[in-house]
Amino acid sequence: MRRIAIIALLAGLFACQPEQKNPLTEVSSPNDNTKITFYLTEEGKPAYYSSYQNKSVIDSSALGFILGDSMAINEGLTIVSTSTNTFDDTWEQPWGEQRLIRNNYNELTINLQNPEGLKLNVIFRAFDEGIAMRYEFPSQDALKEFKVMDELTEFNMSGDHSAWWIPAYAGNRYEYIYTNSPISEIERVHTPFTLETTNDLYLHLHEAALYDYPSMVIKNQGDNSLKCDLVPYSKTNPVKAYLKAPFSTPWRTVQIGEQPGDLMTNYMILNLNEPNKLGDVSWVEPGKYVGVWWEMFINVGTWHQGPKHAANTENVKKYIDFAAANGFKGVLVEGWNYGWDGNWMGGGTKFEFTKPYPDYDVDALSKYAADRGVYIIGHHETGADIENYEEQLDDAYNFLNKYGMKAVKTGYVENGDTLPKTGIYHHGQYFVNHFQRVIDMGVKYKTMIVAHEPIKATGKRKTYPNMVSREGARGQEYNAMGGNPTSHVTVLPFTRLLAGPMDYTPGVFDLEVATTSEQVQSTIGKELALYTVIYAPMQMANDLPKNYEGHPAFQYIKDVVTDWETTKVLNGKIGAYVTVARQERNGDRWFLGSITNEEGRDLDISFAFLDPNTTYTATIYGDAADTHYQTNPSAYEIKEMEVTSTSNLTLTLAPGGGAAISLVPKK
């Protein structure tokens, strides 16, 4: 059972303070919405709890570490000193879903020491819509190089809240359908971890600024007690992290909303990262792309050599021509290099990142693309053979730069939790550090990175804006490999996407995919809506060019942008529906996307977010009266109407459907 002291502590939170060995130390957010209280128990064990508008967010929860060599910083502690700080600033993203972001918090630092003289600082930040905590190991003679065996941070909950989660240590990285269940039914789960609480709040547990440290997963200890569970270094090495003091851990974060949509426009994760370190990043350009990709999933082409090899010169030229004719910036080409022949997953073959297949003329194609105002997006599938990739890393990125490839898609496909041969965990400290080396190499050669099978996003895009997007969830390709339920994309905005942009790759028009036995569980209207609902600075039109050519609904994909001035969430219920409106950066147009799960529904839309002095032409790309994601997915209709900020509209979404709206000021 949970410590009896919790009762006294929570009573003290809302009434008088309980007696402790040391006085309680508290910090509140600028508007007093959130409060965080730190204390030491009678045994000198560090702990904390927090609230939002007098509602419990985190019950009394432990802090501390177990270190190597029989060292620990978790009891017998004393408070050496405390300090506070207030910060309020508004900063501008070079690209993003919100151009201007306010970073406003109150900070409390607790300087602790154990009986052996080991020092540890605990730093809390209270934001109006969330709380954050990190540890700092200051410079000290007794702790220069050390091992972390366990981080004891807890997130104890006030009830058996409803949770949306994917399993950790389950063998397929982050690529699972989300389960919705009470906390009591989870074991170990990845973050982002989203909760609807029994006291009517929405919480998002995650981490920010993950550097040189293992990923955090959440472990259920029973009785609504959740604990930080650091991914081990490898299957044979239980050490969680090898560190040198001074060192600061990632931030442990809890974002708070009164409605699900509040979480989507909460930028605390970004605010907890350091400012842009790269200076001028004008070379990082959001945009849309097409590519030699989907045709392999639907058995039209292959990655490997042979009669159906898709990455051949003539085929790629067709994609370049299509991109140039329709305003796309990039053409992704997969299967261009040696390594795809044979069992490449899990390091079965050695990919060569500067050696094209004979039928892929990289010189001619790079010039052909450049002459048409398009660039080729490189592709580095590694098969999770990180050692092979790192041996070629500098040469590989120099190759991209030489041939004008401004962006690269990386991949780390493997069939388990650990890297082949070494047993090193995909989400442990080694992989986190490898991923940073890749980002740094992208900086060196001015390359944007879109990472698949990545380490999860923790806001690094603020510090390294060339880290533009990641996958990190079940994306569109699963619709050709067994399928995603139509509700999947109504969960992602409230879970995976809370961490950062996702390369989901929307835009399937041939929903019944005649070349496979699969049917995409979507509609034309929904596929269009995903360009606004799922944020990514690099957005793909993933279908074959022939399925877009001459299609009236393709106009929305051509028009929609990928860099935004501001984002508004108009409504939403996790796993059911969501409507998002975004205004283009440096422009007056708005784009709106609305999607539903397997249930058809009517959603009332207010256009109050529009400029009150402007009339807009609204072009609505939506489901037809007989659209159904299973029986008639390709039916759609396009309507036009005039709207102002006082207008209202009822959107009728078909089962599994959606609608996309472009809003253009009338001249």
XYZ file of C-alpha atoms in Angstrom:
667
model
C 0.000 0.000 0.000
C 1.045 3.590 -0.569
C 2.694 5.315 2.330
C 0.238 6.495 4.972
C 2.084 9.807 4.841
C 0.366 10.560 1.546
C -2.886 11.237 3.360
C -1.250 13.747 5.622
C 0.659 15.322 2.783
C -2.377 15.803 0.592
C -4.343 17.146 3.524
C -1.532 19.628 4.021
C -1.665 20.589 0.392
C -5.150 21.982 0.776
C -5.114 22.839 4.503
C -2.206 22.932 6.965
C 1.263 21.569 6.261
C 2.242 18.229 7.862
C 5.228 17.986 10.158
C 8.430 16.989 8.362
C 12.101 16.714 9.159
C 12.562 19.771 6.936
C 9.979 22.436 6.103
C 8.055 21.980 2.879
C 9.407 23.856 -0.103
C 6.938 24.940 -2.771
C 6.838 26.688 -6.122
C 3.768 27.882 -8.016
C 3.311 28.793 -11.663
C 3.023 32.465 -12.688
C -0.788 32.376 -12.566
C -0.871 29.989 -9.574
C -2.558 27.246 -11.639
C 0.078 24.656 -10.784
C 1.893 24.031 -7.526
C 4.829 21.729 -6.808
C 5.860 20.813 -3.289
C 9.191 19.199 -2.390
C 9.914 17.614 0.993
C 12.159 15.176 2.836
C 10.644 12.354 4.859
C 11.760 11.551 8.405
C 14.336 9.225 6.842
C 15.646 11.999 4.636
C 14.116 10.553 1.469
C 13.319 13.135 -1.219
C 9.773 13.364 -2.555
C 7.329 15.757 -4.208
C 3.688 16.239 -5.113
C 1.805 18.676 -7.328
C -1.623 20.086 -8.086
C -3.485 22.060 -10.733
C -6.217 24.438 -9.558
C -6.350 22.489 -6.290
C -6.784 19.175 -8.112
C -4.152 16.522 -7.527
C -1.833 15.941 -10.488
C 0.934 13.923 -8.824
C 0.469 12.357 -5.387
C 3.410 12.049 -3.016
C 6.183 10.502 -5.148
C 9.767 9.473 -4.550
C 12.907 10.944 -6.103
C 16.550 9.909 -6.143
C 19.093 7.516 -7.631
C 20.800 4.202 -7.146
C 24.327 4.481 -8.520
C 27.066 1.985 -9.234
C 29.695 0.902 -6.712
C 27.037 0.630 -3.975
C 26.369 4.366 -3.963
C 22.920 5.912 -3.640
C 21.342 9.327 -3.310
C 17.914 8.469 -1.975
C 17.896 8.719 1.839
C 19.557 10.463 4.730
C 19.556 13.629 2.675
C 19.679 17.166 3.934
C 18.804 20.401 2.187
C 21.970 22.456 1.805
C 20.297 25.413 0.144
C 17.448 26.441 -2.137
C 17.021 29.123 -4.774
C 14.261 30.420 -6.999
C 14.075 31.998 -10.419
C 11.401 33.474 -12.684
C 11.573 33.461 -16.470
C 9.324 35.083 -19.060
C 10.254 35.365 -22.710
C 8.677 34.971 -26.135
C 10.776 33.304 -28.803
C 10.295 32.612 -32.496
C 10.531 29.206 -34.110
C 12.372 29.259 -37.452
C 9.645 26.860 -38.593
C 6.879 25.135 -36.730
C 3.231 24.813 -35.827
C 3.328 28.063 -33.823
C 5.680 30.887 -34.817
C 5.803 32.772 -31.512
C 5.922 30.820 -28.251
C 5.870 32.235 -24.743
C 8.157 30.574 -22.205
C 6.983 31.588 -18.729
C 7.699 29.667 -15.534
C 8.815 29.877 -11.928
C 11.754 27.687 -10.934
C 12.849 26.146 -7.656
C 16.253 24.500 -7.135
C 16.892 22.250 -4.135
C 20.559 21.512 -3.350
C 20.834 18.186 -1.516
C 23.624 16.205 0.121
C 23.731 12.633 1.457
C 25.636 11.382 4.548
C 28.633 10.415 2.375
C 28.831 13.927 0.973
C 27.416 13.198 -2.480
C 25.597 16.199 -3.915
C 22.466 16.253 -6.039
C 20.340 19.178 -7.150
C 16.647 18.839 -7.976
C 15.186 21.529 -10.235
C 11.447 22.123 -10.572
C 9.731 24.389 -13.080
C 6.098 25.320 -12.656
C 4.344 26.421 -15.846
C 0.723 27.522 -15.975
C -0.143 24.349 -17.912
C 2.361 21.851 -16.572
C 5.259 20.878 -14.354
C 8.795 19.754 -15.058
C 11.606 18.308 -12.955
C 15.206 17.373 -13.650
C 18.264 16.318 -11.669
C 21.654 17.957 -11.750
C 24.850 16.239 -10.610
C 27.191 19.159 -9.818
C 30.971 18.921 -10.079
C 32.323 17.038 -7.055
C 35.436 15.043 -6.286
C 33.496 11.978 -5.152
C 31.466 11.688 -8.351
C 33.516 12.396 -11.449
C 32.647 9.302 -13.491
C 29.773 7.129 -12.338
C 27.073 4.684 -13.363
C 23.327 5.071 -12.969
C 21.705 1.770 -12.010
C 18.217 3.162 -11.376
C 16.391 6.464 -11.361
C 13.763 6.414 -8.618
C 11.458 9.157 -9.941
C 7.787 8.343 -9.406
C 4.573 9.771 -10.832
C 1.991 8.506 -8.388
C -1.601 9.139 -9.370
C -4.684 10.010 -7.358
C -6.857 7.437 -9.130
C -6.990 4.628 -11.653
C -7.038 7.050 -14.558
C -7.893 6.182 -18.148
C -4.684 5.872 -20.183
C -3.687 5.702 -23.862
C -0.493 3.724 -24.291
C 1.794 1.537 -26.361
C 3.934 -1.199 -24.786
C 7.654 -0.859 -24.108
C 10.118 -3.750 -24.519
C 7.650 -5.382 -26.901
C 9.854 -5.865 -29.958
C 8.465 -3.375 -32.501
C 9.775 -0.092 -31.131
C 6.933 2.497 -31.065
C 4.918 0.975 -33.901
C 1.771 -0.224 -32.149
C -1.906 0.626 -32.069
C -2.695 2.552 -28.894
C -4.614 0.787 -26.152
C -7.053 2.666 -23.930
C -7.312 1.153 -20.450
C -7.108 2.044 -16.764
C -3.622 2.544 -15.315
C -4.061 -0.689 -13.392
C -3.903 -2.682 -16.637
C -0.560 -1.393 -17.914
C 2.870 -2.896 -17.276
C 5.633 -0.906 -18.974
C 4.723 1.722 -21.544
C 6.457 4.278 -23.717
C 6.014 7.991 -23.426
C 4.271 10.125 -24.593
C 1.759 8.671 -22.141
C -1.656 10.350 -22.045
C -4.184 10.202 -19.219
C -7.753 11.318 -18.636
C -7.963 11.603 -14.877
C -10.779 10.818 -12.509
C -10.747 14.480 -11.435
C -11.435 15.755 -14.975
C -7.956 16.702 -16.137
C -5.914 15.547 -19.114
C -2.253 14.750 -18.473
C 0.645 13.995 -20.767
C 3.745 12.365 -19.220
C 6.928 12.621 -21.258
C 10.474 13.966 -21.150
C 12.344 16.894 -22.671
C 15.939 17.482 -23.756
C 17.104 13.852 -23.899
C 20.920 13.863 -24.260
C 23.512 11.228 -23.314
C 20.954 9.360 -21.224
C 18.570 6.457 -21.777
C 14.958 6.877 -22.796
C 12.401 6.803 -19.999
C 9.537 4.342 -20.054
C 6.805 4.198 -17.425
C 6.491 1.197 -15.117
C 3.324 0.349 -13.206
C 4.143 -0.477 -9.576
C 0.530 -1.078 -8.582
C -1.850 1.018 -6.505
C -1.777 3.788 -9.169
C 1.958 4.206 -8.624
C 4.014 4.888 -11.755
C 7.797 4.923 -11.871
C 10.479 6.054 -14.275
C 12.062 2.951 -15.818
C 15.271 3.751 -17.694
C 16.038 1.552 -20.689
C 19.165 -0.525 -19.887
C 22.338 -0.191 -21.891
C 22.013 -3.699 -23.319
C 20.432 -7.074 -22.641
C 23.611 -8.256 -20.907
C 24.506 -4.959 -19.229
C 22.038 -3.674 -16.597
C 23.737 -0.281 -16.291
C 21.314 2.432 -17.348
C 23.807 5.248 -18.005
C 27.510 6.016 -17.874
C 27.891 9.643 -16.797
C 30.422 12.300 -15.885
C 29.688 15.154 -13.493
C 28.602 17.829 -14.008
C 25.549 16.395 -15.733
C 21.878 17.332 -16.076
C 19.282 14.670 -16.788
C 16.369 15.117 -19.184
C 13.346 16.920 -17.821
C 10.503 14.734 -16.522
C 7.361 16.470 -17.704
C 3.650 16.480 -16.943
C 1.579 18.675 -19.246
C -1.916 19.518 -18.067
C -5.120 20.385 -19.893
C -8.758 20.870 -19.053
C -9.714 19.622 -22.536
C -7.833 17.135 -24.753
C -7.048 19.859 -27.276
C -5.206 21.860 -24.615
C -2.423 19.282 -24.737
C -1.983 19.782 -28.492
C -1.133 23.468 -28.137
C 1.006 23.081 -25.021
C 4.604 23.927 -25.971
C 6.267 23.137 -22.651
C 8.458 20.394 -24.165
C 9.959 22.906 -26.597
C 10.362 25.491 -23.851
C 12.439 23.069 -21.785
C 15.021 22.744 -24.544
C 17.919 25.108 -25.171
C 17.626 27.799 -27.871
C 18.775 27.261 -31.438
C 22.511 26.505 -31.451
C 22.925 26.617 -35.210
C 22.530 30.314 -35.918
C 21.308 30.958 -39.451
C 19.080 28.036 -40.423
C 17.620 29.496 -43.594
C 18.741 26.262 -45.272
C 16.117 24.380 -43.243
C 13.057 24.740 -45.470
C 9.710 23.078 -44.715
C 7.880 21.730 -47.721
C 6.056 18.875 -49.413
C 7.509 15.916 -51.229
C 6.623 12.873 -53.289
C 8.650 9.754 -53.683
C 9.569 6.305 -54.815
C 8.142 4.640 -51.724
C 4.466 3.663 -51.712
C 4.838 1.633 -54.885
C 7.103 -0.797 -53.030
C 4.540 -1.312 -50.278
C 1.784 -2.070 -52.793
C 3.963 -4.466 -54.828
C 4.374 -2.291 -57.907
C 8.123 -2.007 -57.389
C 10.912 -3.345 -55.190
C 13.720 -1.916 -53.112
C 16.079 -4.660 -54.249
C 17.522 -5.126 -57.714
C 15.552 -6.978 -60.368
C 12.944 -6.410 -63.070
C 10.711 -4.345 -60.718
C 13.488 -2.274 -59.115
C 11.768 1.071 -58.538
C 14.754 3.360 -57.951
C 15.810 3.426 -61.572
C 16.725 6.537 -63.489
C 13.709 6.706 -65.785
C 11.180 6.071 -63.033
C 12.725 8.687 -60.758
C 12.645 11.228 -63.602
C 8.875 10.750 -63.781
C 8.566 11.602 -60.079
C 10.799 14.644 -60.541
C 8.646 15.863 -63.439
C 5.509 15.362 -61.361
C 7.019 17.209 -58.385
C 8.142 20.137 -60.531
C 4.758 20.422 -62.249
C 2.832 20.478 -58.966
C 4.954 22.579 -56.636
C 6.650 19.883 -54.553
C 10.144 20.597 -53.272
C 11.518 17.097 -52.862
C 11.508 13.595 -54.304
C 12.309 10.789 -51.867
C 14.071 7.823 -53.450
C 14.293 4.542 -51.529
C 16.169 1.486 -52.748
C 18.827 3.474 -54.637
C 21.922 2.013 -52.975
C 23.609 -1.325 -52.435
C 22.404 -3.288 -49.418
C 18.790 -4.140 -50.266
C 19.562 -7.501 -51.871
C 19.113 -10.232 -49.300
C 17.953 -10.193 -45.681
C 18.835 -6.600 -44.870
C 16.767 -6.257 -41.675
C 18.740 -6.678 -38.498
C 22.111 -6.098 -40.151
C 21.868 -9.044 -42.521
C 23.527 -7.045 -45.312
C 25.876 -4.076 -45.343
C 24.291 -0.941 -46.725
C 26.624 1.290 -48.722
C 25.642 4.938 -48.459
C 27.723 6.284 -51.342
C 27.302 3.462 -53.878
C 24.200 3.622 -56.114
C 22.801 0.616 -57.918
C 23.852 0.484 -61.602
C 20.428 1.561 -62.887
C 20.384 4.689 -60.685
C 22.377 7.538 -62.261
C 22.812 9.862 -59.310
C 24.785 12.456 -61.295
C 22.189 12.766 -64.038
C 19.217 12.692 -61.635
C 20.607 15.326 -59.292
C 21.165 17.686 -62.220
C 17.784 16.808 -63.723
C 16.073 17.650 -60.431
C 18.028 20.863 -59.831
C 17.251 22.119 -63.324
C 13.551 21.791 -62.444
C 13.723 23.433 -59.027
C 13.462 20.134 -57.153
C 15.909 18.204 -54.968
C 16.250 14.507 -54.263
C 15.706 13.434 -50.659
C 18.325 10.889 -49.692
C 17.541 7.664 -47.903
C 19.729 5.916 -45.332
C 18.211 2.642 -44.217
C 20.647 1.041 -41.789
C 18.920 -2.203 -40.888
C 19.790 -1.059 -37.344
C 23.473 -1.792 -38.050
C 24.638 1.379 -36.367
C 28.315 0.455 -36.459
C 28.200 0.126 -40.251
C 26.398 3.466 -40.531
C 28.809 5.310 -38.274
C 31.810 4.006 -40.204
C 30.395 5.739 -43.285
C 28.677 8.691 -41.637
C 30.915 11.525 -42.811
C 31.211 10.123 -46.338
C 27.453 9.526 -46.480
C 26.537 13.120 -45.599
C 29.254 14.546 -47.814
C 27.661 12.496 -50.628
C 24.244 14.013 -49.875
C 25.698 17.507 -49.918
C 27.631 16.912 -53.145
C 24.474 15.902 -55.000
C 22.234 18.643 -53.616
C 20.182 16.391 -51.355
C 18.983 18.888 -48.782
C 17.216 16.260 -46.677
C 17.664 12.622 -45.766
C 15.282 10.022 -44.406
C 17.022 7.664 -41.996
C 15.790 4.230 -40.931
C 16.619 1.659 -38.255
C 14.391 -1.308 -38.983
C 15.018 -4.335 -36.788
C 12.852 -7.085 -35.372
C 13.323 -6.591 -31.665
C 14.161 -4.169 -28.871
C 17.905 -4.485 -29.293
C 20.365 -3.791 -32.069
C 21.633 -6.835 -33.993
C 24.785 -8.587 -32.797
C 25.469 -6.236 -29.863
C 22.256 -6.612 -27.850
C 22.275 -2.832 -27.259
C 18.800 -1.453 -26.623
C 17.178 0.596 -29.369
C 16.064 3.204 -26.829
C 19.073 3.184 -24.498
C 21.930 5.622 -23.965
C 24.016 4.246 -26.855
C 21.285 4.796 -29.434
C 20.427 8.243 -28.040
C 24.059 9.279 -28.478
C 24.252 7.781 -31.971
C 21.165 9.738 -32.956
C 22.794 12.964 -31.767
C 25.879 12.209 -33.879
C 23.611 11.905 -36.905
C 22.002 15.268 -36.115
C 25.456 16.814 -35.761
C 26.522 15.372 -39.108
C 23.415 16.875 -40.644
C 24.465 20.231 -39.214
C 27.960 19.879 -40.677
C 26.599 19.271 -44.179
C 23.441 21.400 -43.873
C 21.099 18.434 -44.166
C 17.559 18.192 -42.822
C 16.778 14.885 -41.126
C 13.507 12.950 -41.198
C 14.086 9.945 -38.954
C 12.195 6.655 -39.022
C 12.485 4.045 -36.272
C 13.960 6.904 -34.199
C 14.464 7.660 -30.587
C 11.352 9.592 -29.566
C 11.160 13.346 -30.012
C 11.875 15.381 -26.861
C 11.981 18.904 -28.290
C 15.489 18.835 -29.773
C 14.170 20.516 -32.898
C 14.321 23.806 -30.985
C 18.059 23.464 -30.401
C 18.823 21.679 -33.685
C 16.251 22.897 -36.238
C 17.659 20.554 -38.911
C 16.013 17.707 -36.954
C 12.751 18.363 -38.724
C 10.597 15.265 -38.247
C 10.401 11.670 -37.092
C 8.177 8.658 -37.481
C 8.029 6.934 -34.090
C 4.548 5.405 -34.453
C 2.517 3.275 -36.829
C 2.413 5.325 -40.008
C 0.721 5.018 -43.373
C 2.822 2.054 -44.522
C 0.922 -0.189 -42.130
C -2.122 0.377 -44.296
C -0.383 -1.875 -46.807
C 0.800 -4.309 -44.118
C -2.287 -5.430 -42.227
C -3.849 -2.006 -41.802
C -4.387 0.629 -39.137
C -7.889 0.949 -37.679
C -9.586 4.127 -38.848
C -9.562 5.402 -35.247
C -5.734 5.319 -35.131
C -5.277 8.823 -36.518
C -7.822 10.194 -34.021
C -5.540 8.984 -31.212
C -2.177 10.143 -32.598
C -2.782 13.907 -32.126
C -3.276 13.343 -28.385
C -0.417 10.861 -27.924
C 2.567 10.504 -30.271
C 2.160 13.970 -31.812
C 2.447 15.636 -28.406
C 6.173 14.851 -28.627
C 6.716 16.591 -31.965
C 6.209 16.412 -35.749
C 5.464 13.030 -37.290
C 6.240 11.775 -40.782
C 2.968 9.862 -41.108
C 2.901 10.284 -44.930
C -0.784 10.952 -45.682
C -2.454 11.278 -49.060
C -3.645 7.877 -50.301
C -6.251 8.345 -53.047
C -6.360 4.746 -54.304
C -7.867 3.614 -51.026
C -8.847 0.183 -52.227
C -5.297 -0.425 -53.523
C -6.026 -2.767 -56.400
C -2.488 -4.201 -56.328
C -2.796 -5.599 -52.798
C -5.372 -7.330 -50.629
C -5.403 -4.355 -48.250
C -7.861 -1.491 -48.079
C -6.842 1.748 -46.419
C -9.293 2.455 -43.593
C -9.901 6.057 -44.594
C -11.681 8.324 -47.082
C -10.472 10.953 -49.547
C -11.747 13.690 -47.227
C -9.922 12.187 -44.284
C -6.636 11.783 -46.171
C -6.771 15.475 -47.062
C -7.640 16.491 -43.510
C -4.546 14.696 -42.198
C -2.320 17.325 -43.811
C -3.587 19.766 -41.213
C -4.390 17.444 -38.305
C -0.996 15.685 -38.289
C 1.736 18.285 -38.077
C 4.928 17.754 -40.061
C 7.172 20.396 -41.627
C 7.982 17.887 -44.379
C 4.697 16.414 -45.645
C 4.538 13.658 -48.222
C 1.939 13.070 -50.907
C 2.492 9.364 -50.690
C 0.381 7.871 -53.487
C 1.457 7.158 -57.057
C 1.475 10.217 -59.353
C -1.049 8.559 -61.677
C -3.593 8.493 -58.828
C -3.301 12.265 -58.389
C -3.180 13.403 -61.995
C -6.479 14.965 -63.022
C -8.057 14.358 -59.599
C -9.940 17.495 -58.435
C -9.256 16.790 -54.743
C -5.497 16.873 -55.394
C -5.789 20.665 -55.415
C -5.944 20.703 -51.615
C -2.600 18.865 -51.346
C -1.087 21.343 -53.791
C -2.446 24.307 -51.823
C -1.852 23.277 -48.219
C 1.337 24.533 -46.591
C 3.574 22.972 -43.930
C 4.816 25.986 -41.963
C 2.424 27.814 -39.692
C 1.823 31.109 -37.946
C -0.529 29.651 -35.367
C -2.563 26.553 -34.550
C -6.074 26.298 -33.093
C -7.722 23.094 -31.880
C -11.455 23.613 -32.367
C -12.694 20.372 -30.805
C -11.507 16.904 -29.964
C -12.087 13.689 -28.093
C -9.258 11.181 -27.869
C -9.865 8.277 -30.226
C -13.098 9.762 -31.582
C -12.623 13.031 -33.473
C -10.535 16.186 -33.732
C -10.630 19.431 -35.716
C -7.545 21.590 -36.194
C -7.167 24.958 -37.954
C -3.804 26.450 -38.867
C -2.825 29.780 -40.406
C 0.016 29.820 -42.916
C 3.167 31.651 -41.893
C 3.673 34.981 -43.636
C 0.225 34.753 -45.177
C -3.497 35.164 -44.624
C -4.799 31.747 -45.626
C -6.084 29.214 -43.139
C -6.393 25.462 -43.548
C -8.678 23.251 -41.478
C -8.816 19.495 -41.036
C -11.474 17.461 -39.257
C -11.485 13.668 -38.827
C -13.571 11.032 -37.094
C -13.234 7.393 -36.085
C -15.479 4.615 -37.364
C -18.554 6.583 -36.302
C -20.023 9.184 -38.626
C -20.792 12.446 -36.867
C -21.799 16.083 -37.290
C -19.344 18.631 -35.897
C -20.271 22.283 -35.438
C -17.449 24.570 -36.515
C -17.129 28.206 -35.504
C -14.906 30.406 -37.653
C -14.284 32.855 -34.815
C -10.531 32.328 -35.253
C -10.582 34.215 -38.567
C -9.732 37.909 -39.035
C -12.959 39.763 -38.130
C -12.468 42.270 -40.949
C -12.083 39.764 -43.772
C -14.384 37.640 -45.888
C -12.959 34.285 -46.947
C -13.721 31.838 -49.722
C -13.989 28.443 -48.073
C -13.344 25.443 -50.319
C -14.586 22.318 -48.539
C -13.234 18.933 -49.563
C -15.436 16.482 -47.713
C -17.246 13.190 -47.636
C -20.223 12.659 -49.900
C -23.611 11.541 -48.600
C -22.817 7.894 -49.398
C -19.155 7.855 -48.311
C -18.098 5.075 -45.950
C -14.530 4.104 -45.115
C -15.261 0.413 -45.764
C -17.854 0.331 -48.541
C -17.367 3.563 -50.485
C -14.107 5.248 -49.386
C -13.366 7.174 -52.586
C -16.602 9.180 -52.676
C -16.120 12.874 -51.985
C -17.534 16.263 -52.828
C -16.114 19.762 -53.162
C -18.134 22.831 -52.172
C -17.451 26.552 -52.007
C -18.972 29.163 -49.721
C -18.155 32.533 -48.228
C -17.442 32.759 -44.502
C -16.453 35.379 -41.952
C -15.432 35.236 -38.308
C -19.127 35.174 -37.344
C -19.944 32.182 -39.540
C -20.739 28.691 -38.319
C -20.758 25.441 -40.258
C -21.868 21.911 -39.502
C -19.429 19.418 -40.976
C -20.946 16.022 -41.700
C -18.225 13.387 -41.500
C -18.874 9.910 -42.846
C -17.930 6.817 -40.839
C -14.121 6.786 -40.889
C -14.168 10.064 -42.783
C -13.066 13.641 -42.661
C -13.049 17.036 -44.294
C -10.411 19.580 -45.305
C -11.100 23.273 -45.812
C -8.955 25.958 -47.393
C -9.871 29.503 -46.381
C -8.618 32.213 -48.730
C -9.294 35.947 -48.209
C -11.427 37.459 -50.936
C -9.692 40.169 -52.910
